[in-house]
Amino acid sequence: MNVLMVSAEMAPFAKVGGLADVVTALSAALAARKHDVRVVMPLYGHLDRDREKIRPLAKLPPLSLRVGHQMHDIRFHMRGSPRSKVKVYLVECPTLYGREGVYSDVNGEAFPDVLARAALHGQAALLLARLLDWPVDVIHAHDAEAVPAILFRSHWYAGREVPGPAGSLLTIHNLAHQDIHPTAGVDTLGLPRSMASYPGLLEFHGKLNLLKAGILAADRVNTVSPTYAGETTTDPEFGYGLEGALAGRGDSYSGILNGADYETWDPRRDQALPAPFGPKDLSGKDVCRNELLKELGLKQEDGKPLCGFVGRLVYQKGLNLLLPLLGRLAEDGFTFALLGTGDKKLEAAAREAAARHPDKVAFVGAFDESLAHRIYAGSDLFLMPSLFEPCGLSQMYSLRYGTLPVVRRTGGLADTIIDAGRKRGNGFVFEDASGEDLLAALRRAEVLWEDRKVWREVQVRGMECDFSWGRSAARYEKLYRAARRAGKGM
Ligand code: ADP
């Protein structure tokens, strides 16, 4: 099948969170199954064109596209070799994408023209398929940012041609990010104003909601784990107001667990680590732990685990449960290696804990891919006390690196982690979104840590868990077939 992926992120060169990893790994898994996958994304101003091998597509001329009342000059580029299995196209548009940042600027302020950026992205993706005369079986849109491609397909391109049936699939990576704007934004999208007033697709409590429109308009909708799919149709805490729209999709809304890309995430050949290791020989992990402690200026106490955290510093990740416990646990001898950026208040709280316990708590407020690998490898426990978690990749990575995840039972965490107290256990699971429950899980980990033999068994079982993309890619194929049938009007 010919799959047109529309995404604002792609690892490793334009990554904000898990979406980037998913687009890269899923595309590769689908290409390995002989599909022609082409990704279209914006050419962000901060991308180093030489290093990323980004070159203009000579056969397509520069063009001018209208977004709202403004014309924008664009040019298509390609990343990597034209013979690559997955073709990556980038849309250059100096007026809309010519600055640093995917969704927000360097200070974390969301761009005021996110809607115009999304509108151009969607238009350019469909136009590219036409210019290349490449018949599209499925438009695979990732998150709200890519929804305009679906809306334009059914409105502008209903009469004009996108070659191929061009059925559509919307994958929701996080219901908390919906892209809500004032209704006047409908002009930026160039869609009929009626769509932004009740009962129009875009209307949402007097505003315009891109994700909602995508949920109603796409031929198929999915999210990134079965448990999160269930949670988001029944509970407003997870559905963020869209639970009714999702429930209304019935069987055409489903959950497919993300996979981990074990080409990138494999401690046996990870270039970021000071020493390799695997389930048969874990001695390299001790080297990784010692080097990490040195790198971050930490001192680990005998009998106490080193706890890692890598992630966006946002409410979702359960930092309000974790941060208040740091002082107490540090005094008990636990050590912490924390890496993340995000909410300024949470960053300040983490920095403060590190300043108060310099040899027990380290906080690095940066996005650092290489350090992330070393934290996954060097830690004994990985903390993910998320309030909700659509899928989560970090727990899969830490399993592979022999680091036992401590997770709350929610979304994809519930689908991947089994408590060590149970058969086939691979981590620690707690129920309530409370500091007490997290603390109790850490205390259980502390007790198990004493029993090196059992710890090793749980660790090796985790390292042998297989969350590779093959099975999930086959499930996406099935959805693509259903979307293509719908695109053909069948
Ligand atoms: P989410 O998509 O909600 O951010 P996931 O667990 O699905 O969460 O994916 C997060 C990805 O982003 C992981 O690959 C994680 O290692 C990476 N990541 C998050 N924050 C940082 C950071 N500050 N530095 C390096 N990698 C990070």
CSV table of C-alpha atoms in Angstrom, one decimal, residues 120 152 191 234 357 387 456 485:
chain,number,residue,atom,x,y,z
A,120,LEU,CA,0.0,24.6,5.2
A,152,PHE,CA,-8.8,19.1,3.1
A,191,LEU,CA,-13.0,25.8,5.3
A,234,THR,CA,-15.5,6.3,29.2
A,357,HIS,CA,20.7,16.9,48.2
A,387,LEU,CA,-1.5,10.2,35.9
A,456,ARG,CA,18.1,-10.6,38.5
A,485,ARG,CA,-12.1,0.6,1.5
